[in-house]
PDB file of C-alpha atoms in Angstrom:
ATOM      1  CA  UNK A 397      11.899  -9.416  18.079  1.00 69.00           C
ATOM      2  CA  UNK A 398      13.076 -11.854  20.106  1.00 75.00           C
ATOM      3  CA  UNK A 399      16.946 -11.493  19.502  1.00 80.00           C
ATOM      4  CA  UNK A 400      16.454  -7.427  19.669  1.00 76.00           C
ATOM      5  CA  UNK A 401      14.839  -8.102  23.356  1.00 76.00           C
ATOM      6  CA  UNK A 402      18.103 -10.242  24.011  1.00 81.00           C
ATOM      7  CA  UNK A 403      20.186  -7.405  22.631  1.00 82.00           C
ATOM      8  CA  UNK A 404      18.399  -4.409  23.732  1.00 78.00           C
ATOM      9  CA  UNK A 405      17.211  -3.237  27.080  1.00 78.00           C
ATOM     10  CA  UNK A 406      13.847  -4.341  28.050  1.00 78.00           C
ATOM     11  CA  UNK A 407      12.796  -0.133  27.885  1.00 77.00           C
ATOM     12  CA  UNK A 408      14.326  -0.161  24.592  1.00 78.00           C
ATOM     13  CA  UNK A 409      12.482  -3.197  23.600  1.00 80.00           C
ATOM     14  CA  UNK A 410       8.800  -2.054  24.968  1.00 80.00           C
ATOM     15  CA  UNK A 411       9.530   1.301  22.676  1.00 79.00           C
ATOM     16  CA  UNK A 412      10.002  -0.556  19.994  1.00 81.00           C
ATOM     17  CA  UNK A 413       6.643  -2.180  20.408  1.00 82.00           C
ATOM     18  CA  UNK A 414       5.214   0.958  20.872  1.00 82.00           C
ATOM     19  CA  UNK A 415       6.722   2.647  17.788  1.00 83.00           C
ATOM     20  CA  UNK A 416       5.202  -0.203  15.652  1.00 86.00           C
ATOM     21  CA  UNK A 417       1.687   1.340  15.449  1.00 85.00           C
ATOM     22  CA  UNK A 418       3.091   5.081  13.814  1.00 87.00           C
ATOM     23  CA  UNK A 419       5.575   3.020  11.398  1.00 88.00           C
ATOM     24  CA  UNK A 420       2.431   0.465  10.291  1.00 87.00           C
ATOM     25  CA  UNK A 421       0.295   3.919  10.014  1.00 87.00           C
ATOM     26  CA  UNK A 422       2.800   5.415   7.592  1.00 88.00           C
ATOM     27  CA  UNK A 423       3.117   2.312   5.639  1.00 88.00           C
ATOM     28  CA  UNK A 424      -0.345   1.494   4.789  1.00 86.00           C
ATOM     29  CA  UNK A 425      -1.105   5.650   3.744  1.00 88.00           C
ATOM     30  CA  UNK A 426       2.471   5.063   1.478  1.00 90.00           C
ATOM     31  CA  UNK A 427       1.368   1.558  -0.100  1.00 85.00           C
ATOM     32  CA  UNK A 428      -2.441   1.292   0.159  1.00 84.00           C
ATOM     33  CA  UNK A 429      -3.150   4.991   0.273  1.00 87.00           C
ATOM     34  CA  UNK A 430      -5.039   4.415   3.523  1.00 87.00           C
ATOM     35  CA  UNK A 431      -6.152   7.275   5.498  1.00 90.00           C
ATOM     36  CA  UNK A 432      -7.011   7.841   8.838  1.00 91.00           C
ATOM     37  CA  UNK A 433      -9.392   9.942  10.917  1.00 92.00           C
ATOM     38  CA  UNK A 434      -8.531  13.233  12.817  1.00 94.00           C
ATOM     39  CA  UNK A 435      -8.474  11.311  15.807  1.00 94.00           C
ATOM     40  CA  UNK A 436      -6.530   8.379  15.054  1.00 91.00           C
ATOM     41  CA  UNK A 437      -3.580  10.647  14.020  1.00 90.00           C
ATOM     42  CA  UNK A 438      -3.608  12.199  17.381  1.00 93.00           C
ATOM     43  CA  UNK A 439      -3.456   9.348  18.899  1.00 91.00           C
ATOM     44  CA  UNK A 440      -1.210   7.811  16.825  1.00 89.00           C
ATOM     45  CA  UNK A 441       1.136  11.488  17.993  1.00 91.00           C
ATOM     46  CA  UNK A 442       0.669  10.800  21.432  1.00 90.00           C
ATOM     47  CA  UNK A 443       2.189   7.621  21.256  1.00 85.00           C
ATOM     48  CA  UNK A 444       5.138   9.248  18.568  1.00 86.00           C
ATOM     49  CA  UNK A 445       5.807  11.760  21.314  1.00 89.00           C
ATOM     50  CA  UNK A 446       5.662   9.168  24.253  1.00 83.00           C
ATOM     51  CA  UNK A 447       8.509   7.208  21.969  1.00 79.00           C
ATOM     52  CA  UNK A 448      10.975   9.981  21.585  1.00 80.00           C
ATOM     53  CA  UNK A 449      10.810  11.118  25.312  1.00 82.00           C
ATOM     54  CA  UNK A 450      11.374   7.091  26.563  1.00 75.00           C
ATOM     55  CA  UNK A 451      14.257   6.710  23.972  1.00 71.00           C
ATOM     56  CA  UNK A 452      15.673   9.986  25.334  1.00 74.00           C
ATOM     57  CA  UNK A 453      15.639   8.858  28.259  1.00 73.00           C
ATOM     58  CA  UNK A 454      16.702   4.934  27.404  1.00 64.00           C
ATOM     59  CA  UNK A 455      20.314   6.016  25.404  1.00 61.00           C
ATOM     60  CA  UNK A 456      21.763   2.176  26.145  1.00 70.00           C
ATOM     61  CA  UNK A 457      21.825   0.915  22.376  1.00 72.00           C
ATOM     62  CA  UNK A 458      24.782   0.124  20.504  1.00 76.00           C
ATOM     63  CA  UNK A 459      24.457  -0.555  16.565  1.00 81.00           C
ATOM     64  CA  UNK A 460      24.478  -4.129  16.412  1.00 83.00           C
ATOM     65  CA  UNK A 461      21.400  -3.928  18.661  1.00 80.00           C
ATOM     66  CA  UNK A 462      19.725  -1.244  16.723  1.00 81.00           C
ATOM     67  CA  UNK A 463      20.253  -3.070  13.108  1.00 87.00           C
ATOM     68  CA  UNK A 464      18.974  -6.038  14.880  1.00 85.00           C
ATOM     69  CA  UNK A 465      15.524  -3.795  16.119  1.00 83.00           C
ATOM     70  CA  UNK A 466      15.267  -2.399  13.155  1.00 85.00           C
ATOM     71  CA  UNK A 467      15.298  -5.612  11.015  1.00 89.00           C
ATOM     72  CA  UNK A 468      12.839  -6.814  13.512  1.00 86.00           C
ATOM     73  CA  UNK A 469      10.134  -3.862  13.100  1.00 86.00           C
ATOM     74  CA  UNK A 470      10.784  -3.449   9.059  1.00 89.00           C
ATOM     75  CA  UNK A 471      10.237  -7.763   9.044  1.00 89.00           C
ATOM     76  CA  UNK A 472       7.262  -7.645  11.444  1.00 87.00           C
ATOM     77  CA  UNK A 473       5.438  -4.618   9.685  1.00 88.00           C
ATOM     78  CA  UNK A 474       5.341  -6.358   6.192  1.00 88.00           C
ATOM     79  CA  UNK A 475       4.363  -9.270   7.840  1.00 88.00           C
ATOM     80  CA  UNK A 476       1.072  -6.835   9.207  1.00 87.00           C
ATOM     81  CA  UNK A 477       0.679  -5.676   6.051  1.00 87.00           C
ATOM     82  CA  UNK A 478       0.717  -8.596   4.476  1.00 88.00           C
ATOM     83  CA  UNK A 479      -1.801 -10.538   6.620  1.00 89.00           C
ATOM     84  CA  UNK A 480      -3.769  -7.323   6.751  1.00 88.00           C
ATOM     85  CA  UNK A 481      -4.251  -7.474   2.995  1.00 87.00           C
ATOM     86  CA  UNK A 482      -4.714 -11.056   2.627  1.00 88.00           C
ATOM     87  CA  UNK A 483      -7.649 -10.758   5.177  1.00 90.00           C
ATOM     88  CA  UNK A 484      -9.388  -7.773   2.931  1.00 90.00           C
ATOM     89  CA  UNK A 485      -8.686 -10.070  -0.320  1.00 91.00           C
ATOM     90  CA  UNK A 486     -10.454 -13.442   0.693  1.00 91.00           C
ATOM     91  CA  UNK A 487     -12.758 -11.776   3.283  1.00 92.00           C
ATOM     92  CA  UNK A 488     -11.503 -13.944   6.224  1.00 91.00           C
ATOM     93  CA  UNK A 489     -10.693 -13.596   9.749  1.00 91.00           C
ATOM     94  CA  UNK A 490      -7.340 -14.176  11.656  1.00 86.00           C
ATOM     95  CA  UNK A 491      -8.206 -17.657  12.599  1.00 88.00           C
ATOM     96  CA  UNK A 492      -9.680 -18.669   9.465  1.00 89.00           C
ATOM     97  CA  UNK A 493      -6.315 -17.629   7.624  1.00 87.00           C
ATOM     98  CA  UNK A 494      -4.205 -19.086   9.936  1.00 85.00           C
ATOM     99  CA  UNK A 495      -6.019 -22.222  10.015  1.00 86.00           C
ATOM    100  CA  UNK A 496      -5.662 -22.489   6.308  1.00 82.00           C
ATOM    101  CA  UNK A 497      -2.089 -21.089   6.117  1.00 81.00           C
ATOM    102  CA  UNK A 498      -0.322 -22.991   8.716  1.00 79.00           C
ATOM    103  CA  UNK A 499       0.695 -26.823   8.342  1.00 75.00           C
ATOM    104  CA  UNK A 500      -1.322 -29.770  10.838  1.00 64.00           C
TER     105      UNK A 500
END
């Protein structure tokens, strides 16, 4: 994300942020089969909406900058995923996995 931030304009960068929550929505209904409530989805549209009208408005990207963004969102939702599900499996919180994931 980092490199897309030092690519991208700092607009561009916060939408991309933003546009993390629909794209981790989508993933978990396609690979876990997770579903939301009524309300969660329209929340999850307001901020969809909100994300098209800034990158209307925010039209500064080139293509080396966009690959870049969207290797950074595809790489940090399967890492959400991932952590999500490892948390579910062992029954663990975000500390504890950490704690027993990451070296001294």
């Amino acid at each position: 994300m980092n490199l897309s931030l030092m690519l991208n304009s700092v607009g561009f960068y916060q939408i991309l942020k933003l546009s993390m929550i629909p794209i981790v929505c989508v993933m978990k209904w396609i690979l876990q089969s997770k579903y939301y409530s009524r309300e969660v989805e329209m929340a999850v549209l307001v901020v969809v909406i909100g994300v098209v009208v800034c990158t209307i408005m925010d039209v500064k990207v080139n293509a080396k900058s966009f690959i870049c963004a969207c290797v950074a969102v595809f790489s940090t939702l399967m890492q959400q995923i991932s952590i999500c599900s490892l948390q579910k499996k062992y029954s663990i919180g975000s500390f504890e996995l950490l704690s027993r994931t990451a070296p001294i």
